[in-house]
Amino acid sequence: MNWMTENNAVLDIGSRTVQIRSSTSGKIIRVHMPNQKHIEPIVNTAELIEIKKIPVVCDFPDVFSEELPGLPPDRDVEFSIELVPETTHISRRPYRMAPVELKELKTQLQEQLDKGFILTVKNKYPLPHIDILFDQLAGARVFSKIDLRFGYYQIKIREEDIPKTA
């Protein structure tokens, strides 16, 4: 059962199918189990299904859009952030990043600023450490992807709680 949980496998006993979502491409692999008791045919019956071809996704394109148009509209209920008394904000010094990562981070931050998802705040840290500046000049080759689905920004936060999110 651990394999099914780790891979978000959906088992449909009625139609004798197993669906697995690819973590890299977002495509769904559907495997149909034949009535035979042999496993060999299963390998040849796998089919790839694109997310856009799933009926529910087609019925609600505004819910499953590729890009978020902006902050959600004002609603009767807004998310609030209640802090434990006498706590302070958690502030951490920026950490080192590969040049390619830093470039991608700046691009994504600019997109989020343009859409109004994030606001600029005064940074309490001075100029970056010299080692960080040298690292930014080096020719790095490793790059980790940043998730492009900004689900966090779909939550509307009360106006007075926005400074708590920085």
PDB file of C-alpha atoms in Angstrom, residues 103-115 118:
ATOM      1  CA  LYS A 103      18.075  34.372 -12.221  1.00  0.00           C
ATOM      2  CA  GLU A 104      14.970  32.134 -12.155  1.00  0.00           C
ATOM      3  CA  LEU A 105      14.097  33.341  -8.650  1.00  0.00           C
ATOM      4  CA  LYS A 106      14.332  36.985  -9.745  1.00  0.00           C
ATOM      5  CA  THR A 107      12.157  36.251 -12.800  1.00  0.00           C
ATOM      6  CA  GLN A 108       9.485  34.546 -10.716  1.00  0.00           C
ATOM      7  CA  LEU A 109       9.573  37.226  -8.020  1.00  0.00           C
ATOM      8  CA  GLN A 110       9.113  39.919 -10.675  1.00  0.00           C
ATOM      9  CA  GLU A 111       6.129  38.023 -12.140  1.00  0.00           C
ATOM     10  CA  GLN A 112       4.571  37.739  -8.684  1.00  0.00           C
ATOM     11  CA  LEU A 113       5.192  41.439  -7.999  1.00  0.00           C
ATOM     12  CA  ASP A 114       3.604  42.387 -11.333  1.00  0.00           C
ATOM     13  CA  LYS A 115       0.502  40.302 -10.575  1.00  0.00           C
ATOM     14  CA  ILE A 118       3.602  39.697  -3.213  1.00  0.00           C
TER      15      ILE A 118
END
